[in-house]
Structures are given as C-alpha cells and as structure tokens.
DNA sequence: GACATATTGCGTACAAATTACGCAATTTTA
DNA sequence: TAAAATTGCGTAATTTGTACGCAATATGTC
C-alpha cells in the first residue's frame, strides 16, 4: 500500500483533581485552522522515530508545560472525516497529574491552556467531545479496579480527600466508614504518624499509597477493588 | 508535519472455541518478506477512505475467509522498530467467532490459514506474540464482566459448554452448581424446551443468551458479572 | 472558658452474596 | 440389570457488604 495517505497523531486527555471537589481536564485553545480558536485536547503529529508515548509527553510539554505522573493508552479514533481536511488517525491517551503539577501548569499560560471542570466543558474541536467522554468513562470505571485514584492526590493525603475523589467521580454517596474499612482491608495504604487539622473537627491522619506492596499483592493474586 | 512517514495497519486476533475444550486463535502464514513463511496475526494496511473496523473486516475476509460475530479494538502498537523495514503503527483488534463459522474457515485454505491452540502456538512474526498475549489477557478479563463468552458458543448451547469455556479460559476449577446459579441469577439466559443427550448422563437443556434482556438490564444498572 | 458544631476513627448488628457440598433424576455403557 | 456419568436442584456454613451508633478531638461562637 505505497499510496497510503493517512496522518497519525496522538491526543492526551489529562485529568486533575482539586479538593473543591472537582475533576478537571486540561484543554488548549487552537491557534490554527481547522477549528481555530476552539478548545481541544492537547496533541499532535507523531514524529517518524519516536514512540507513541514519547509523542504524548513531548506534545504535552510543548503545548501545556504539564508533566504527568500516569499515562495509559485510551483508544484509537480513526473514522474517515473526523478531520475535515485530511485523513487523520489519532491514538488517544489519558493521563493523571497530582495537584502540585496541576497548580504549576494552571499558571503557565492562562490564554492558551486551561483546566475545565468535566461537568462544565466548552464546545470541543473535531471529535474531541467523544474522546473526552470515552476517557471519563474509562477513568470512572478504572478507579474501581486499579489504584489510579492515588495518582490524582498528593503523595500524602487525607482519607477524606480520597473519599471525596471517589464520591465525585462515581457521582454517588459513599459511606465514609465502610469505604475506609474496605480500602484499609486491601493493605495497600500506609498510615503515617503525622496529623493534619484543617477547619473544624478532629485532626486527620495522613496516608500514603504503598505501590511496592500493591505490586507484591498483585503477584499473589490479590487485586485492588472497591 | 508534512514529512511524516508512518504506515498504518490493522491486525485482528480472532478467537474460536471448540468443546474439546480448547481456545484457539486464527493465524496465517506470511507469503512475503519480512518474516516470509512465519505465522502471523491476519491484518494489513488501512485504505485511505475506509474506517479501521472496515479494514479489519476486509482483511479478515481476504486473508482468512472468516466472518466474525464480535469485534472490539484491543490496543495500538507503535514502537519504532516493530517492523524492521519501515515505521508501522498497527491498531490491533480482537474478534470472536462461533463454532460454525470456525469450521468453515478452517477448511478454506489449509495451507495458509490455521487455527492454533492458544497454549500451543508457533513462533510469530513482528511483535505479534505481544499482541496475542495482550488479546488473551483482555479476553480472559472481559468474560468476567461482559457477556462475550456467548459469542464463542453456538446460539443454543449447553450449560456444560459455557462452564467448560470459562474453566478453560480462566484456567481454574469452577463449581458447576454455583456457576449455574450465578449465571441464572443474572436473568439473561433463556432456558429452551429442547433437551440434548450426548454421551452418558442425564440429557441437558439447551440455553440461549437473551441479548435484548441484557441491554434492558444494563440500562437499569444491572451488569453482567461472574 | 464553656458549649455547640464539625470531622475523624473505631465498632457492632444485620443483610446479602459466595462457597462447599449432598443427592435424586436420567441417561449411556458394561 | 447394575455401574458410571452427567444434570438439576437444594441447603448449611462462611464471607462480604451495608447501615448505623458513638466517643475523641479539633474549631467557632458567645
């Protein structure tokens, strides 16, 4: 097939979390046609000699300045006509950043890059609304069977933060005490000695996800599940 | 990126099931370099104006004569160097066929196309071993939370067939009686009036997966899970 | 400073789901 | 005709999930 004329791009749906609480996604305003001045998921063409993941990291750095802590391939979108000008197939990824990175990147270039609440999104270029929807569904599903929620929190976090993250993402109430029991029973969290007091109420303990222990347990067939 | 020089292909890992029991995968012997005479997953270049799915259906028909009953995107493999000659990014799919289709295609062209037990595979071209492994993992995981196992059985099947399919795929013993209770409690199977007697033992009832009912239940938030 | 309010951490009773296994019914095979 | 194989249904024990109660410990208010 020497006359194949298909361009390959990557796009990255990057999620962040604030303890407001809200889940947000990183979007850029397009500088060029097509869809000039529309909001879009960051991404771009894959270079001839770089891997798909490298393309994602590079584009994210170039376009948004963000460095992500977690990245996985989401889905490949290739329907003819998804770009009005040429045949473009895009390998979409989804990534997660911690609040600290989040803040930095939010300040970088307010004109072109911006975090949006996933429940209050602008109109998006191309089929990016579909890509984003796919990503949200995946994130929502995945936090129930993979410990990726921790990638959205600080290294050391409060149980109430974790709980709010799950409540917000799953969109339903969770019994605080049962949730805690369930998570703790997995044996993947370390309770730190440090206590934090914010606002009224008894000070809360800090926790940390034990990635090493998680992989040990995974080896033994014990999986994360909520 | 006007000088991008990346070719796009699709590959399809097609699974079948025989009540031996064994899970098998459809492979072809390559006619051309690179990897001439090696076994490989069927696939090929995407045409400029066809969708990725259409490319899969077309290539499968051209190369194997198989028509699949279920298809889903698996993963996109794009590491530079996975094809020794040029940069090729491949969108891999996995598909399932029923035993009837299975038999037909096996007869089509015994020289070039062949079913292999997934536990007794030949050496594969390119990174196809990795693709196949990814597909097997996905299939194994997915039969526990999506009703795709039925796509590997006849429309009307015996409970023991379903049970053996799960035992074979999951690679562990399953209590026959509890398995049956669990599946039946989902309310997605219709018990037919017809009985079948094969070999010794009490004749068994035929069952049928009720896809319409499944989607109804899914709407109501009741999901398939085993 | 005392008291109301908020949040955390732990525990307990009850319901639901899972697991282990017994056994009769009905067929083929010896 | 008896033995062996397979199916279909049931029941008890165990594990897991759910709904709460309540003391401990901070902040906010008067």
GROMACS .gro file of C-alpha atoms (C1' of nucleotides) in nm:
model
  512
    1UNK     CA    1   0.000   0.000   0.000
    2UNK     CA    2   0.253   0.255  -0.115
    3UNK     CA    3  -0.005   0.524  -0.179
    4UNK     CA    4  -0.149   0.528   0.171
    5UNK     CA    5  -0.210   0.885   0.276
    6UNK     CA    6  -0.302   0.877   0.644
    7UNK     CA    7  -0.155   1.101   0.910
    8UNK     CA    8  -0.100   0.977   1.263
    9UNK     CA    9  -0.146   1.189   1.573
   10UNK     CA   10  -0.168   1.139   1.947
   11UNK     CA   11  -0.406   1.319   2.181
   12UNK     CA   12  -0.392   1.324   2.558
   13UNK     CA   13  -0.682   1.368   2.794
   14UNK     CA   14  -0.520   1.486   3.117
   15UNK     CA   15  -0.720   1.482   3.438
   16UNK     CA   16  -0.658   1.668   3.757
   17UNK     CA   17  -0.838   1.686   4.089
   18UNK     CA   18  -0.897   1.968   4.330
   19UNK     CA   19  -1.040   1.916   4.675
   20UNK     CA   20  -1.321   2.162   4.598
   21UNK     CA   21  -1.401   1.886   4.500
   22UNK     CA   22  -1.394   1.874   4.123
   23UNK     CA   23  -1.237   1.671   3.845
   24UNK     CA   24  -1.090   1.882   3.572
   25UNK     CA   25  -0.940   1.827   3.232
   26UNK     CA   26  -0.665   2.013   3.053
   27UNK     CA   27  -0.762   2.184   2.727
   28UNK     CA   28  -0.584   2.413   2.485
   29UNK     CA   29  -0.718   2.680   2.255
   30UNK     CA   30  -0.624   2.605   1.894
   31UNK     CA   31  -0.410   2.859   1.715
   32UNK     CA   32  -0.461   2.732   1.363
   33UNK     CA   33  -0.727   2.607   1.129
   34UNK     CA   34  -0.920   2.387   1.129
   35UNK     CA   35  -1.117   2.475   1.441
   36UNK     CA   36  -0.906   2.784   1.505
   37UNK     CA   37  -0.987   2.930   1.850
   38UNK     CA   38  -1.181   2.621   1.951
   39UNK     CA   39  -1.092   2.434   2.265
   40UNK     CA   40  -0.929   2.098   2.206
   41UNK     CA   41  -0.747   1.814   2.373
   42UNK     CA   42  -0.372   1.867   2.352
   43UNK     CA   43  -0.192   1.652   2.099
   44UNK     CA   44  -0.016   1.649   1.766
   45UNK     CA   45   0.160   1.456   1.496
   46UNK     CA   46   0.383   1.163   1.580
   47UNK     CA   47   0.742   1.201   1.466
   48UNK     CA   48   0.888   0.930   1.247
   49UNK     CA   49   1.123   0.796   1.508
   50UNK     CA   50   0.952   0.848   1.838
   51UNK     CA   51   0.721   0.610   2.020
   52UNK     CA   52   0.357   0.699   2.070
   53UNK     CA   53   0.412   0.760   2.441
   54UNK     CA   54   0.708   0.986   2.370
   55UNK     CA   55   0.493   1.182   2.129
   56UNK     CA   56   0.238   1.234   2.405
   57UNK     CA   57   0.498   1.351   2.659
   58UNK     CA   58   0.656   1.584   2.405
   59UNK     CA   59   0.330   1.739   2.287
   60UNK     CA   60   0.207   1.786   2.642
   61UNK     CA   61   0.525   1.960   2.738
   62UNK     CA   62   0.525   2.179   2.427
   63UNK     CA   63   0.162   2.273   2.441
   64UNK     CA   64   0.084   2.284   2.810
   65UNK     CA   65   0.403   2.254   3.014
   66UNK     CA   66   0.247   1.972   3.212
   67UNK     CA   67   0.435   1.665   3.323
   68UNK     CA   68   0.207   1.378   3.404
   69UNK     CA   69   0.250   1.110   3.663
   70UNK     CA   70   0.041   0.844   3.498
   71UNK     CA   71  -0.030   0.767   3.134
   72UNK     CA   72  -0.217   0.493   2.956
   73UNK     CA   73  -0.344   0.437   2.609
   74UNK     CA   74  -0.715   0.501   2.580
   75UNK     CA   75  -0.843   0.425   2.231
   76UNK     CA   76  -0.761   0.493   1.869
   77UNK     CA   77  -1.000   0.712   1.676
   78UNK     CA   78  -0.982   0.670   1.303
   79UNK     CA   79  -1.316   0.729   1.136
   80UNK     CA   80  -1.270   0.896   0.796
   81UNK     CA   81  -1.394   1.253   0.817
   82UNK     CA   82  -1.310   1.317   1.181
   83UNK     CA   83  -1.071   1.580   1.047
   84UNK     CA   84  -1.234   1.786   0.771
   85UNK     CA   85  -0.913   1.834   0.576
   86UNK     CA   86  -0.729   1.506   0.569
   87UNK     CA   87  -0.743   1.152   0.692
   88UNK     CA   88  -0.609   1.156   1.043
   89UNK     CA   89  -0.598   0.865   1.282
   90UNK     CA   90  -0.539   0.960   1.642
   91UNK     CA   91  -0.419   0.741   1.922
   92UNK     CA   92  -0.575   0.888   2.235
   93UNK     CA   93  -0.417   0.856   2.580
   94UNK     CA   94  -0.534   0.953   2.919
   95UNK     CA   95  -0.311   1.092   3.188
   96UNK     CA   96  -0.332   1.195   3.551
   97UNK     CA   97  -0.149   1.470   3.737
   98UNK     CA   98  -0.112   1.550   4.104
   99UNK     CA   99  -0.237   1.878   4.249
  100UNK     CA  100   0.112   2.032   4.270
  101UNK     CA  101   0.178   1.984   3.898
  102UNK     CA  102  -0.176   2.093   3.845
  103UNK     CA  103  -0.119   2.432   4.005
  104UNK     CA  104   0.202   2.499   3.820
  105UNK     CA  105   0.055   2.425   3.484
  106UNK     CA  106  -0.256   2.626   3.553
  107UNK     CA  107  -0.037   2.932   3.593
  108UNK     CA  108   0.180   2.875   3.287
  109UNK     CA  109  -0.023   3.036   3.012
  110UNK     CA  110  -0.378   3.123   3.100
  111UNK     CA  111  -0.452   3.242   2.749
  112UNK     CA  112  -0.397   2.915   2.575
  113UNK     CA  113  -0.412   2.638   2.831
  114UNK     CA  114  -0.685   2.593   3.086
  115UNK     CA  115  -0.834   2.345   3.328
  116UNK     CA  116  -1.207   2.281   3.288
  117UNK     CA  117  -1.445   2.110   3.523
  118UNK     CA  118  -1.552   1.791   3.345
  119UNK     CA  119  -1.912   1.886   3.420
  120UNK     CA  120  -1.876   2.229   3.263
  121UNK     CA  121  -1.697   2.191   2.933
  122UNK     CA  122  -1.677   2.422   2.634
  123UNK     CA  123  -1.753   2.302   2.284
  124UNK     CA  124  -1.465   2.097   2.152
  125UNK     CA  125  -1.290   2.067   1.817
  126UNK     CA  126  -1.303   1.759   1.594
  127UNK     CA  127  -1.441   1.450   1.771
  128UNK     CA  128  -1.274   1.554   2.093
  129UNK     CA  129  -1.600   1.551   2.285
  130UNK     CA  130  -1.628   1.181   2.206
  131UNK     CA  131  -1.268   1.119   2.306
  132UNK     CA  132  -1.319   1.303   2.632
  133UNK     CA  133  -1.635   1.111   2.706
  134UNK     CA  134  -1.451   0.785   2.646
  135UNK     CA  135  -1.176   0.897   2.878
  136UNK     CA  136  -1.415   0.994   3.156
  137UNK     CA  137  -1.591   0.660   3.133
  138UNK     CA  138  -1.259   0.480   3.148
  139UNK     CA  139  -1.137   0.680   3.445
  140UNK     CA  140  -1.464   0.626   3.628
  141UNK     CA  141  -1.453   0.252   3.567
  142UNK     CA  142  -1.084   0.214   3.630
  143UNK     CA  143  -1.069   0.371   3.975
  144UNK     CA  144  -1.282   0.079   4.093
  145UNK     CA  145  -1.036  -0.191   3.993
  146UNK     CA  146  -0.696  -0.021   3.967
  147UNK     CA  147  -0.533   0.202   4.227
  148UNK     CA  148  -0.503   0.501   3.995
  149UNK     CA  149  -0.702   0.739   4.211
  150UNK     CA  150  -0.391   0.796   4.420
  151UNK     CA  151  -0.224   0.946   4.114
  152UNK     CA  152  -0.465   1.237   4.141
  153UNK     CA  153  -0.387   1.311   4.506
  154UNK     CA  154  -0.078   1.437   4.682
  155UNK     CA  155   0.171   1.167   4.778
  156UNK     CA  156   0.045   1.203   5.136
  157UNK     CA  157  -0.326   1.255   5.158
  158UNK     CA  158  -0.620   1.252   5.395
  159UNK     CA  159  -0.875   0.978   5.383
  160UNK     CA  160  -1.143   1.237   5.332
  161UNK     CA  161  -0.968   1.351   5.013
  162UNK     CA  162  -0.969   1.000   4.876
  163UNK     CA  163  -1.329   0.960   4.975
  164UNK     CA  164  -1.430   1.285   4.806
  165UNK     CA  165  -1.242   1.189   4.492
  166UNK     CA  166  -1.439   0.867   4.469
  167UNK     CA  167  -1.767   1.036   4.552
  168UNK     CA  168  -1.710   1.299   4.287
  169UNK     CA  169  -1.600   1.057   4.018
  170UNK     CA  170  -1.860   0.792   4.083
  171UNK     CA  171  -2.128   1.053   4.135
  172UNK     CA  172  -2.287   0.887   4.434
  173UNK     CA  173  -2.273   0.886   4.811
  174UNK     CA  174  -2.028   0.653   4.980
  175UNK     CA  175  -2.044   0.553   5.343
  176UNK     CA  176  -1.732   0.704   5.490
  177UNK     CA  177  -1.674   0.428   5.745
  178UNK     CA  178  -1.735   0.136   5.513
  179UNK     CA  179  -1.521   0.294   5.242
  180UNK     CA  180  -1.236   0.331   5.485
  181UNK     CA  181  -1.269  -0.024   5.610
  182UNK     CA  182  -1.273  -0.156   5.254
  183UNK     CA  183  -0.968   0.039   5.140
  184UNK     CA  184  -0.771  -0.039   5.454
  185UNK     CA  185  -0.851  -0.410   5.428
  186UNK     CA  186  -0.660  -0.417   5.098
  187UNK     CA  187  -0.343  -0.346   5.293
  188UNK     CA  188  -0.202  -0.108   5.035
  189UNK     CA  189  -0.207   0.211   5.240
  190UNK     CA  190   0.045   0.317   5.499
  191UNK     CA  191  -0.083   0.527   5.784
  192UNK     CA  192   0.168   0.799   5.866
  193UNK     CA  193   0.233   0.940   6.210
  194UNK     CA  194   0.154   1.290   6.100
  195UNK     CA  195  -0.180   1.451   6.169
  196UNK     CA  196  -0.335   1.741   5.983
  197UNK     CA  197  -0.600   1.973   6.110
  198UNK     CA  198  -0.792   2.177   5.859
  199UNK     CA  199  -1.101   2.358   5.974
  200UNK     CA  200  -1.323   2.219   6.242
  201UNK     CA  201  -1.315   1.862   6.361
  202UNK     CA  202  -1.073   1.609   6.491
  203UNK     CA  203  -0.735   1.619   6.313
  204UNK     CA  204  -0.694   1.353   6.046
  205UNK     CA  205  -0.410   1.117   5.983
  206UNK     CA  206  -0.207   1.130   5.664
  207UNK     CA  207  -0.192   0.822   5.442
  208UNK     CA  208   0.031   0.709   5.164
  209UNK     CA  209  -0.024   0.457   4.888
  210UNK     CA  210   0.231   0.175   4.907
  211UNK     CA  211   0.299   0.098   4.542
  212UNK     CA  212   0.559  -0.166   4.620
  213UNK     CA  213   0.318  -0.351   4.848
  214UNK     CA  214   0.049  -0.321   4.582
  215UNK     CA  215   0.264  -0.499   4.325
  216UNK     CA  216   0.355  -0.767   4.581
  217UNK     CA  217  -0.011  -0.830   4.649
  218UNK     CA  218  -0.091  -0.828   4.280
  219UNK     CA  219   0.167  -1.104   4.233
  220UNK     CA  220  -0.015  -1.304   4.498
  221UNK     CA  221  -0.340  -1.260   4.312
  222UNK     CA  222  -0.482  -1.000   4.547
  223UNK     CA  223  -0.617  -0.717   4.340
  224UNK     CA  224  -0.730  -0.368   4.409
  225UNK     CA  225  -1.107  -0.349   4.405
  226UNK     CA  226  -1.360  -0.114   4.552
  227UNK     CA  227   0.422   1.753   0.989
  228UNK     CA  228   0.417   1.717   0.613
  229UNK     CA  229   0.711   1.478   0.607
  230UNK     CA  230   0.559   1.218   0.835
  231UNK     CA  231   0.633   0.873   0.700
  232UNK     CA  232   0.436   0.629   0.907
  233UNK     CA  233   0.223   0.348   0.768
  234UNK     CA  234  -0.097   0.241   0.938
  235UNK     CA  235  -0.217  -0.117   0.959
  236UNK     CA  236  -0.480  -0.315   1.146
  237UNK     CA  237  -0.433  -0.662   1.292
  238UNK     CA  238  -0.703  -0.891   1.419
  239UNK     CA  239  -0.667  -1.156   1.686
  240UNK     CA  240  -0.959  -1.389   1.622
  241UNK     CA  241  -1.053  -1.642   1.886
  242UNK     CA  242  -1.259  -1.955   1.850
  243UNK     CA  243  -1.366  -2.224   2.091
  244UNK     CA  244  -1.408  -2.597   2.050
  245UNK     CA  245  -1.571  -2.813   2.311
  246UNK     CA  246  -1.256  -3.032   2.328
  247UNK     CA  247  -1.223  -2.794   2.516
  248UNK     CA  248  -0.970  -2.551   2.374
  249UNK     CA  249  -0.944  -2.185   2.285
  250UNK     CA  250  -0.783  -2.127   1.952
  251UNK     CA  251  -0.661  -1.834   1.752
  252UNK     CA  252  -0.657  -1.779   1.378
  253UNK     CA  253  -0.314  -1.734   1.221
  254UNK     CA  254  -0.187  -1.702   0.866
  255UNK     CA  255   0.141  -1.795   0.712
  256UNK     CA  256   0.306  -1.493   0.556
  257UNK     CA  257   0.373  -1.505   0.181
  258UNK     CA  258   0.611  -1.214   0.161
  259UNK     CA  259   0.909  -1.060   0.335
  260UNK     CA  260   0.965  -0.959   0.604
  261UNK     CA  261   0.903  -1.274   0.808
  262UNK     CA  262   0.817  -1.475   0.496
  263UNK     CA  263   0.674  -1.817   0.596
  264UNK     CA  264   0.632  -1.712   0.957
  265UNK     CA  265   0.299  -1.737   1.124
  266UNK     CA  266   0.130  -1.407   1.193
  267UNK     CA  267  -0.192  -1.245   1.301
  268UNK     CA  268  -0.406  -1.156   0.999
  269UNK     CA  269  -0.411  -0.789   0.909
  270UNK     CA  270  -0.293  -0.532   0.663
  271UNK     CA  271  -0.279  -0.172   0.553
  272UNK     CA  272  -0.572   0.059   0.607
  273UNK     CA  273  -0.713   0.212   0.291
  274UNK     CA  274  -0.738   0.589   0.272
  275UNK     CA  275  -1.114   0.600   0.289
  276UNK     CA  276  -1.219   0.307   0.500
  277UNK     CA  277  -1.270   0.300   0.874
  278UNK     CA  278  -1.040   0.092   1.093
  279UNK     CA  279  -1.317  -0.161   1.157
  280UNK     CA  280  -1.389  -0.192   0.787
  281UNK     CA  281  -1.022  -0.256   0.726
  282UNK     CA  282  -1.033  -0.540   0.977
  283UNK     CA  283  -1.341  -0.700   0.823
  284UNK     CA  284  -1.194  -0.666   0.474
  285UNK     CA  285  -0.855  -0.808   0.563
  286UNK     CA  286  -1.006  -1.096   0.754
  287UNK     CA  287  -1.227  -1.184   0.461
  288UNK     CA  288  -0.942  -1.154   0.212
  289UNK     CA  289  -0.687  -1.343   0.413
  290UNK     CA  290  -0.891  -1.600   0.600
  291UNK     CA  291  -1.249  -1.605   0.473
  292UNK     CA  292  -1.372  -1.569   0.829
  293UNK     CA  293  -1.667  -1.354   0.924
  294UNK     CA  294  -1.664  -1.263   1.288
  295UNK     CA  295  -1.957  -1.214   1.519
  296UNK     CA  296  -1.787  -0.982   1.764
  297UNK     CA  297  -1.513  -0.726   1.723
  298UNK     CA  298  -1.355  -0.473   1.952
  299UNK     CA  299  -1.047  -0.260   1.945
  300UNK     CA  300  -0.765  -0.402   2.155
  301UNK     CA  301  -0.463  -0.173   2.159
  302UNK     CA  302  -0.242   0.023   1.924
  303UNK     CA  303   0.115  -0.095   1.885
  304UNK     CA  304   0.350   0.168   1.755
  305UNK     CA  305   0.702   0.124   1.889
  306UNK     CA  306   0.961   0.223   1.630
  307UNK     CA  307   1.136  -0.088   1.506
  308UNK     CA  308   0.847  -0.330   1.545
  309UNK     CA  309   0.867  -0.369   1.168
  310UNK     CA  310   1.230  -0.399   1.054
  311UNK     CA  311   1.173  -0.218   0.725
  312UNK     CA  312   0.957   0.083   0.794
  313UNK     CA  313   0.772   0.262   1.068
  314UNK     CA  314   0.441   0.088   1.101
  315UNK     CA  315   0.177   0.158   1.362
  316UNK     CA  316  -0.082  -0.112   1.398
  317UNK     CA  317  -0.424  -0.086   1.553
  318UNK     CA  318  -0.496  -0.431   1.691
  319UNK     CA  319  -0.848  -0.568   1.731
  320UNK     CA  320  -0.980  -0.883   1.881
  321UNK     CA  321  -1.267  -1.081   1.743
  322UNK     CA  322  -1.474  -1.384   1.832
  323UNK     CA  323  -1.634  -1.642   1.606
  324UNK     CA  324  -1.889  -1.914   1.669
  325UNK     CA  325  -1.805  -2.280   1.610
  326UNK     CA  326  -2.000  -2.299   1.281
  327UNK     CA  327  -1.803  -2.014   1.122
  328UNK     CA  328  -1.499  -2.168   1.279
  329UNK     CA  329  -1.527  -2.494   1.085
  330UNK     CA  330  -1.591  -2.325   0.753
  331UNK     CA  331  -1.287  -2.106   0.766
  332UNK     CA  332  -1.060  -2.382   0.879
  333UNK     CA  333  -1.138  -2.561   0.556
  334UNK     CA  334  -1.088  -2.262   0.326
  335UNK     CA  335  -0.719  -2.281   0.268
  336UNK     CA  336  -0.541  -2.519   0.498
  337UNK     CA  337  -0.202  -2.420   0.363
  338UNK     CA  338  -0.214  -2.060   0.462
  339UNK     CA  339  -0.470  -2.024   0.738
  340UNK     CA  340  -0.486  -2.229   1.054
  341UNK     CA  341  -0.635  -2.243   1.399
  342UNK     CA  342  -0.386  -2.283   1.684
  343UNK     CA  343  -0.449  -2.374   2.044
  344UNK     CA  344  -0.356  -2.066   2.245
  345UNK     CA  345  -0.146  -2.290   2.466
  346UNK     CA  346   0.047  -2.435   2.175
  347UNK     CA  347   0.149  -2.151   1.949
  348UNK     CA  348   0.418  -2.132   1.682
  349UNK     CA  349   0.673  -1.854   1.675
  350UNK     CA  350   0.514  -1.538   1.550
  351UNK     CA  351   0.626  -1.258   1.317
  352UNK     CA  352   0.693  -0.899   1.430
  353UNK     CA  353   0.563  -0.824   1.780
  354UNK     CA  354   0.262  -1.045   1.722
  355UNK     CA  355   0.338  -1.259   2.026
  356UNK     CA  356   0.296  -0.950   2.240
  357UNK     CA  357  -0.026  -0.855   2.063
  358UNK     CA  358  -0.162  -1.204   2.110
  359UNK     CA  359  -0.071  -1.205   2.476
  360UNK     CA  360  -0.248  -0.873   2.522
  361UNK     CA  361  -0.553  -1.013   2.348
  362UNK     CA  362  -0.563  -1.326   2.562
  363UNK     CA  363  -0.537  -1.122   2.879
  364UNK     CA  364  -0.818  -0.898   2.761
  365UNK     CA  365  -1.041  -1.188   2.665
  366UNK     CA  366  -0.974  -1.361   2.997
  367UNK     CA  367  -1.057  -1.047   3.192
  368UNK     CA  368  -1.351  -0.946   2.982
  369UNK     CA  369  -1.553  -1.266   3.006
  370UNK     CA  370  -1.588  -1.192   3.376
  371UNK     CA  371  -1.762  -0.857   3.331
  372UNK     CA  372  -1.911  -0.864   2.980
  373UNK     CA  373  -2.126  -1.137   2.828
  374UNK     CA  374  -1.891  -1.203   2.538
  375UNK     CA  375  -1.837  -1.569   2.615
  376UNK     CA  376  -2.164  -1.645   2.441
  377UNK     CA  377  -2.014  -1.515   2.116
  378UNK     CA  378  -1.784  -1.817   2.120
  379UNK     CA  379  -2.064  -2.072   2.158
  380UNK     CA  380  -2.348  -2.178   1.931
  381UNK     CA  381  -2.661  -1.966   1.958
  382UNK     CA  382  -2.815  -2.252   2.158
  383UNK     CA  383  -2.574  -2.414   2.395
  384UNK     CA  384  -2.548  -2.646   2.691
  385UNK     CA  385  -2.462  -2.517   3.031
  386UNK     CA  386  -2.170  -2.753   3.044
  387UNK     CA  387  -2.027  -2.589   2.731
  388UNK     CA  388  -2.043  -2.247   2.893
  389UNK     CA  389  -1.891  -2.388   3.206
  390UNK     CA  390  -1.605  -2.553   3.018
  391UNK     CA  391  -1.540  -2.232   2.825
  392UNK     CA  392  -1.497  -2.043   3.150
  393UNK     CA  393  -1.290  -2.316   3.309
  394UNK     CA  394  -1.060  -2.328   3.008
  395UNK     CA  395  -1.020  -1.954   2.977
  396UNK     CA  396  -0.981  -1.878   3.345
  397UNK     CA  397  -0.760  -2.182   3.393
  398UNK     CA  398  -0.917  -2.292   3.718
  399UNK     CA  399  -1.186  -2.517   3.852
  400UNK     CA  400  -1.536  -2.378   3.884
  401UNK     CA  401  -1.809  -2.533   4.093
  402UNK     CA  402  -2.066  -2.641   3.839
  403UNK     CA  403  -2.366  -2.580   4.062
  404UNK     CA  404  -2.262  -2.241   4.192
  405UNK     CA  405  -2.163  -2.127   3.845
  406UNK     CA  406  -2.503  -2.218   3.714
  407UNK     CA  407  -2.683  -2.043   3.998
  408UNK     CA  408  -2.475  -1.730   3.949
  409UNK     CA  409  -2.532  -1.712   3.574
  410UNK     CA  410  -2.902  -1.789   3.601
  411UNK     CA  411  -2.949  -1.527   3.872
  412UNK     CA  412  -2.845  -1.262   3.619
  413UNK     CA  413  -3.163  -1.335   3.427
  414UNK     CA  414  -3.001  -1.310   3.087
  415UNK     CA  415  -3.038  -1.669   2.974
  416UNK     CA  416  -3.348  -1.831   2.832
  417UNK     CA  417  -3.394  -2.197   2.903
  418UNK     CA  418  -3.527  -2.371   2.592
  419UNK     CA  419  -3.762  -2.668   2.590
  420UNK     CA  420  -3.525  -2.880   2.392
  421UNK     CA  421  -3.303  -3.140   2.555
  422UNK     CA  422  -2.983  -3.283   2.417
  423UNK     CA  423  -2.821  -3.609   2.512
  424UNK     CA  424  -2.457  -3.658   2.429
  425UNK     CA  425  -2.274  -3.949   2.583
  426UNK     CA  426  -2.364  -4.084   2.921
  427UNK     CA  427  -2.565  -3.894   3.176
  428UNK     CA  428  -2.893  -3.719   3.210
  429UNK     CA  429  -2.988  -3.518   2.900
  430UNK     CA  430  -2.916  -3.146   2.928
  431UNK     CA  431  -3.131  -2.849   2.848
  432UNK     CA  432  -3.039  -2.601   2.578
  433UNK     CA  433  -2.995  -2.235   2.672
  434UNK     CA  434  -2.982  -1.914   2.477
  435UNK     CA  435  -2.836  -1.576   2.565
  436UNK     CA  436  -3.103  -1.306   2.565
  437UNK     CA  437  -2.918  -1.006   2.427
  438UNK     CA  438  -3.225  -0.782   2.434
  439UNK     CA  439  -3.284  -0.859   2.800
  440UNK     CA  440  -2.917  -0.799   2.870
  441UNK     CA  441  -2.934  -0.446   2.731
  442UNK     CA  442  -3.255  -0.381   2.926
  443UNK     CA  443  -3.086  -0.487   3.247
  444UNK     CA  444  -2.778  -0.286   3.161
  445UNK     CA  445  -2.997   0.023   3.131
  446UNK     CA  446  -3.127  -0.048   3.479
  447UNK     CA  447  -2.774  -0.065   3.608
  448UNK     CA  448  -2.763  -0.442   3.641
  449UNK     CA  449  -2.442  -0.561   3.486
  450UNK     CA  450  -2.305  -0.894   3.381
  451UNK     CA  451  -2.052  -1.019   3.630
  452UNK     CA  452  -1.917  -1.356   3.720
  453DG     C1'  453  -1.377   2.947   7.910
  454DA     C1'  454  -1.797   2.676   7.804
  455DC     C1'  455  -2.072   2.485   7.476
  456DA     C1'  456  -2.235   2.388   7.006
  457DT     C1'  457  -2.068   2.208   6.581
  458DA     C1'  458  -1.771   1.956   6.264
  459DT     C1'  459  -1.482   1.580   6.145
  460DT     C1'  460  -1.234   1.158   6.246
  461DG     C1'  461  -1.168   0.682   6.396
  462DC     C1'  462  -1.348   0.259   6.554
  463DG     C1'  463  -1.705  -0.080   6.646
  464DT     C1'  464  -2.131  -0.373   6.603
  465DA     C1'  465  -2.568  -0.580   6.424
  466DC     C1'  466  -2.799  -0.731   6.029
  467DA     C1'  467  -2.848  -0.850   5.531
  468DA     C1'  468  -2.668  -1.035   5.114
  469DA     C1'  469  -2.357  -1.296   4.847
  470DT     C1'  470  -2.035  -1.664   4.799
  471DT     C1'  471  -1.871  -2.119   4.878
  472DA     C1'  472  -1.879  -2.610   4.984
  473DC     C1'  473  -2.111  -2.996   4.916
  474DG     C1'  474  -2.525  -3.356   4.929
  475DC     C1'  475  -2.835  -3.608   4.645
  476DA     C1'  476  -3.207  -3.754   4.330
  477DA     C1'  477  -3.312  -3.789   3.825
  478DT     C1'  478  -3.196  -3.965   3.392
  479DT     C1'  479  -2.924  -4.112   3.055
  480DT     C1'  480  -2.534  -4.437   2.837
  481DT     C1'  481  -2.212  -4.820   2.892
  482DA     C1'  482  -2.060  -5.269   3.059
  483DT     C1'  483  -2.959  -5.503   3.512
  484DA     C1'  484  -2.602  -5.271   3.758
  485DA     C1'  485  -2.241  -4.927   3.730
  486DA     C1'  486  -2.092  -4.494   3.574
  487DA     C1'  487  -2.168  -4.034   3.401
  488DT     C1'  488  -2.396  -3.608   3.384
  489DT     C1'  489  -2.763  -3.291   3.503
  490DG     C1'  490  -3.062  -3.019   3.802
  491DC     C1'  491  -3.189  -2.858   4.246
  492DG     C1'  492  -3.124  -2.770   4.728
  493DT     C1'  493  -2.917  -2.643   5.194
  494DA     C1'  494  -2.572  -2.512   5.554
  495DA     C1'  495  -2.161  -2.257   5.665
  496DT     C1'  496  -1.876  -1.878   5.568
  497DT     C1'  497  -1.753  -1.444   5.391
  498DT     C1'  498  -1.854  -0.998   5.246
  499DG     C1'  499  -2.129  -0.582   5.233
  500DT     C1'  500  -2.440  -0.233   5.443
  501DA     C1'  501  -2.643   0.061   5.787
  502DC     C1'  502  -2.563   0.278   6.161
  503DG     C1'  503  -2.402   0.434   6.672
  504DC     C1'  504  -2.078   0.678   6.930
  505DA     C1'  505  -1.654   0.852   7.156
  506DA     C1'  506  -1.246   1.150   7.053
  507DT     C1'  507  -1.072   1.584   6.924
  508DA     C1'  508  -1.045   1.978   6.685
  509DT     C1'  509  -1.266   2.477   6.561
  510DG     C1'  510  -1.622   2.857   6.600
  511DT     C1'  511  -1.936   3.136   6.890
  512DC     C1'  512  -2.091   3.371   7.276
   0.00000   0.00000   0.00000
